[in-house]
PDB file of C-alpha atoms in Angstrom:
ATOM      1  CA  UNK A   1     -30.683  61.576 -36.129  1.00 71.00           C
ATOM      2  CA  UNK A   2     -27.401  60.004 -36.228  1.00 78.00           C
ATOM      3  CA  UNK A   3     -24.485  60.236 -34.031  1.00 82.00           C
ATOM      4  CA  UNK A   4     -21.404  61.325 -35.645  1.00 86.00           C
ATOM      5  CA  UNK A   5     -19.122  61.884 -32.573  1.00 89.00           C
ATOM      6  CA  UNK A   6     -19.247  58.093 -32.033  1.00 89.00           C
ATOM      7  CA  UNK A   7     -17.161  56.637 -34.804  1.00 89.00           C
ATOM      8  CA  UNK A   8     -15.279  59.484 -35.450  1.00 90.00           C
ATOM      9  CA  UNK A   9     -13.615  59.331 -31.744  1.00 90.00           C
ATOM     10  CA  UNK A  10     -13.171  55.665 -33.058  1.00 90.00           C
ATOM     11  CA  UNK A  11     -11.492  56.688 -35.933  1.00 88.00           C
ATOM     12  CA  UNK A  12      -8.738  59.076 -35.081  1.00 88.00           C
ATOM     13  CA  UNK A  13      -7.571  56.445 -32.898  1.00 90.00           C
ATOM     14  CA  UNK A  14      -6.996  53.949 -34.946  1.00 91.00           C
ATOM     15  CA  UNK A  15      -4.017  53.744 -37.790  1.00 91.00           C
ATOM     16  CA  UNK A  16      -4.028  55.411 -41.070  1.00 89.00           C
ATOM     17  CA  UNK A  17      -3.892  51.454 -42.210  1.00 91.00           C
ATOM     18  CA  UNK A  18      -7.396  50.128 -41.292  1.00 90.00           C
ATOM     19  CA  UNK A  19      -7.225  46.365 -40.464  1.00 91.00           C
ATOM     20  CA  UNK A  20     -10.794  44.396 -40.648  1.00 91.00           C
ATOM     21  CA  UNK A  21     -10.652  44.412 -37.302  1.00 94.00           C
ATOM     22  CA  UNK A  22     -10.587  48.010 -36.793  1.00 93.00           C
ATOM     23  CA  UNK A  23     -13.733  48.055 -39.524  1.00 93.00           C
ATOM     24  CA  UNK A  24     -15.418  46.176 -37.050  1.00 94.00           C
ATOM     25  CA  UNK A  25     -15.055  47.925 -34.424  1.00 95.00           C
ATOM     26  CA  UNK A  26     -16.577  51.297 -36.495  1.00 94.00           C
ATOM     27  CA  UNK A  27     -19.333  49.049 -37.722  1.00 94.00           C
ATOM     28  CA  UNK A  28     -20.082  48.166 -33.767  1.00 95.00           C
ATOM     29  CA  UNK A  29     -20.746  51.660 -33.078  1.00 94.00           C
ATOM     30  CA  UNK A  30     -22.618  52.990 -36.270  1.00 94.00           C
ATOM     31  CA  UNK A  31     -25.229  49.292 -35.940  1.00 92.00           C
ATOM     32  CA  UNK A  32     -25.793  50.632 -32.359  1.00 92.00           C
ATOM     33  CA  UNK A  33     -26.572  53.940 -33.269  1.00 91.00           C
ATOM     34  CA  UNK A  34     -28.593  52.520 -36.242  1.00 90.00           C
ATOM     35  CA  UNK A  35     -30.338  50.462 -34.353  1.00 89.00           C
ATOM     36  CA  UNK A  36     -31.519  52.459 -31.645  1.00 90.00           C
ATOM     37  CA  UNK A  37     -33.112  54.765 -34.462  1.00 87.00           C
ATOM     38  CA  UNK A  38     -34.635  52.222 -36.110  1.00 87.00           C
ATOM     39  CA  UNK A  39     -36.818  51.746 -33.139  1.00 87.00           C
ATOM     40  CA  UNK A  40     -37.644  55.197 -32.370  1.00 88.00           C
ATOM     41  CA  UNK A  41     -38.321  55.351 -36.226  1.00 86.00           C
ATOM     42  CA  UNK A  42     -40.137  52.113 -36.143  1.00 87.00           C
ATOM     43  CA  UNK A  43     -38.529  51.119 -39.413  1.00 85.00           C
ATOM     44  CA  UNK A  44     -35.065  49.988 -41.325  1.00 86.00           C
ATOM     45  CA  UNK A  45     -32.748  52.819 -41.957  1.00 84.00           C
ATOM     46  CA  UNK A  46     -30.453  50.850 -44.155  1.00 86.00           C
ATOM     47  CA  UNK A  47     -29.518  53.286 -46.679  1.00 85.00           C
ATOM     48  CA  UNK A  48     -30.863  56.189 -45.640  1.00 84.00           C
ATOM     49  CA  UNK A  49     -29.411  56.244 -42.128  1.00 83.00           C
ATOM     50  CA  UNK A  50     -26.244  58.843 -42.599  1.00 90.00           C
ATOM     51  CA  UNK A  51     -24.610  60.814 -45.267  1.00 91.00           C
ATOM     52  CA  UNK A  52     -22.324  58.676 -45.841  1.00 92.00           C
ATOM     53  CA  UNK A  53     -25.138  55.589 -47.128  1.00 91.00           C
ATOM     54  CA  UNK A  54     -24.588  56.827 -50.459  1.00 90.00           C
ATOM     55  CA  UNK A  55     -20.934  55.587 -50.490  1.00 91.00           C
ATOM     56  CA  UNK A  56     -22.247  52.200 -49.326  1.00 89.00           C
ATOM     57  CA  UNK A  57     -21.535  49.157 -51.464  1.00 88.00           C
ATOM     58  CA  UNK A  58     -23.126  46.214 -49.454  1.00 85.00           C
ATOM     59  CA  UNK A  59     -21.401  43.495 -51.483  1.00 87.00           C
ATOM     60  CA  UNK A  60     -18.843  44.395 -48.433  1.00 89.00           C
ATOM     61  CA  UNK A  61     -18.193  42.867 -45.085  1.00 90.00           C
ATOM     62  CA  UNK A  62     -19.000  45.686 -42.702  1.00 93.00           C
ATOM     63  CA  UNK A  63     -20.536  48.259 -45.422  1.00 93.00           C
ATOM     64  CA  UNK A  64     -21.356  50.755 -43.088  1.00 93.00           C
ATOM     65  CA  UNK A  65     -17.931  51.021 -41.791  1.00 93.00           C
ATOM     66  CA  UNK A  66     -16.405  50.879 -45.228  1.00 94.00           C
ATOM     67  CA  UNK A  67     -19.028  53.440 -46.319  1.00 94.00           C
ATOM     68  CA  UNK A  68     -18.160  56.392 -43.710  1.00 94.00           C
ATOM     69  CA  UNK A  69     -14.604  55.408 -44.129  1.00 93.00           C
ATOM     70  CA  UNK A  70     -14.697  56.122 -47.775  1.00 93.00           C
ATOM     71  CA  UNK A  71     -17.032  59.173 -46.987  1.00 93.00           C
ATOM     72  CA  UNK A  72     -14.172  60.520 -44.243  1.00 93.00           C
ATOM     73  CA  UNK A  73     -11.508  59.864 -47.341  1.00 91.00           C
ATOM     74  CA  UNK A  74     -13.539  62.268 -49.532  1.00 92.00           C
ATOM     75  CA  UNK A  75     -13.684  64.740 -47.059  1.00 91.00           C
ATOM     76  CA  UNK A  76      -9.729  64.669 -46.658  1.00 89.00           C
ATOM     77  CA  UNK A  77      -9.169  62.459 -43.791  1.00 89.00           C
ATOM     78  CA  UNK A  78      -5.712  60.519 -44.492  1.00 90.00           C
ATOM     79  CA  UNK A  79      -6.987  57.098 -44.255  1.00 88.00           C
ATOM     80  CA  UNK A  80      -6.625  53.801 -46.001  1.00 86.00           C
ATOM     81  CA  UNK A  81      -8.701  50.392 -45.681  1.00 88.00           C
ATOM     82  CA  UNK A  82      -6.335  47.256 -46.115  1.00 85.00           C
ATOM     83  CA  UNK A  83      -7.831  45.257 -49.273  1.00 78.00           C
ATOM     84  CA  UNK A  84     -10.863  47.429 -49.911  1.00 79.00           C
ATOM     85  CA  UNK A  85     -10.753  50.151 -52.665  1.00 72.00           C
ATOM     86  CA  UNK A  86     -11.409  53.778 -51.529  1.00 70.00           C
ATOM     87  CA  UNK A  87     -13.908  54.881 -53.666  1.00 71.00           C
ATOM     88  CA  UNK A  88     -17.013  52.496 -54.419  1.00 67.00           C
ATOM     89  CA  UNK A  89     -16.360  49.916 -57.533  1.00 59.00           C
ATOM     90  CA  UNK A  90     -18.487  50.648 -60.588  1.00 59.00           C
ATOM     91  CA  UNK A  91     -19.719  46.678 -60.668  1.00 53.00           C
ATOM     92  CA  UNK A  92     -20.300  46.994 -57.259  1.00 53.00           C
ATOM     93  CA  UNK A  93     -22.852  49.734 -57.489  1.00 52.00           C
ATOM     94  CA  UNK A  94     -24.644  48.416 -60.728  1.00 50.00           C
ATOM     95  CA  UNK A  95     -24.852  44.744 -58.233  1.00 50.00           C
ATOM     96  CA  UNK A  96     -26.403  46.583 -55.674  1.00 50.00           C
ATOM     97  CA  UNK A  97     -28.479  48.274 -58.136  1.00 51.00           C
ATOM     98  CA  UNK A  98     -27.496  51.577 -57.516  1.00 51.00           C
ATOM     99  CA  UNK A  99     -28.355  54.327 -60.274  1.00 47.00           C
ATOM    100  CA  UNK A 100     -25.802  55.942 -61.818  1.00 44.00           C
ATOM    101  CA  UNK A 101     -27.751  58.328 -64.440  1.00 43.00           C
ATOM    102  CA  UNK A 102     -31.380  59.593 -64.404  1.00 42.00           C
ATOM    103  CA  UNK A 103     -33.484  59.985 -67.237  1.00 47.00           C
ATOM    104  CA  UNK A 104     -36.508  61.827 -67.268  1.00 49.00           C
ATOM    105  CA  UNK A 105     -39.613  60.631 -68.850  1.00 54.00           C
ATOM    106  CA  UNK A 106     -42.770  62.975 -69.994  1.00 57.00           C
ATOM    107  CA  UNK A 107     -46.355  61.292 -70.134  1.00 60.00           C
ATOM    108  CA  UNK A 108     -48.818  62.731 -72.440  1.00 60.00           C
ATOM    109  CA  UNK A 109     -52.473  61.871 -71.043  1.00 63.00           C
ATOM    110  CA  UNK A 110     -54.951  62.662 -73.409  1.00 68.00           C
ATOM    111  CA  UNK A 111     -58.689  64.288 -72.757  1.00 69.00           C
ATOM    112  CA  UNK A 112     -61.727  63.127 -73.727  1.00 72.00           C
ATOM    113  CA  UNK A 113     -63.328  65.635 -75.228  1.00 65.00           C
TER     114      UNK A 113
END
């Protein structure tokens, strides 16, 4: 589904320092490819577009540029955003009302007899 190639050609040719600008231009290239799918999917993919949507703290400008970036930073790519922490801010994910544990819950359901 998504395109990969896209912003990573982007991305090795910009600095190891990424500037807002050069956010923007990765974010240009993953809202095309997310928006052509959205059509052929006939739906919003925000947040389940791409791997790296689970790395996505949308209290950003340009989260889906800051998400693959810090996605590309886990993977080992020697990167850095200017002003934006690498990895995604605890507050950030609890505003965005992410989940960070999982508890499971058992329902009894009784019979009639």
């Amino acid at each position: 589904m998504w395109n990969e190639k896209a912003p990573l050609e982007l991305l090795k040719h910009l600095p190891n320092v990424l500037t807002a600008e050069n956010l923007a231009e990765i974010q240009q290239v993953i809202d095309n490819d997310k928006f052509l799918n959205s059509q052929k999917l006939r739906g919003d993919l925000c947040g389940k577009y791409a791997p790296f949507c689970k790395y996505c703290d949308n209290t950003v400008e340009k989260p889906c540029a800051v998400a693959y970036v810090r996605m590309k930073i886990k993977e080992g790519l020697q990167v850095h955003m200017e002003d934006i922490p690498d990895e995604v801010p605890e507050e950030a994910i609890a505003e965005a009302g992410g989940i960070t544990t999982v508890k499971k819950i058992r329902i009894a359901v009784a019979r009639k007899k």
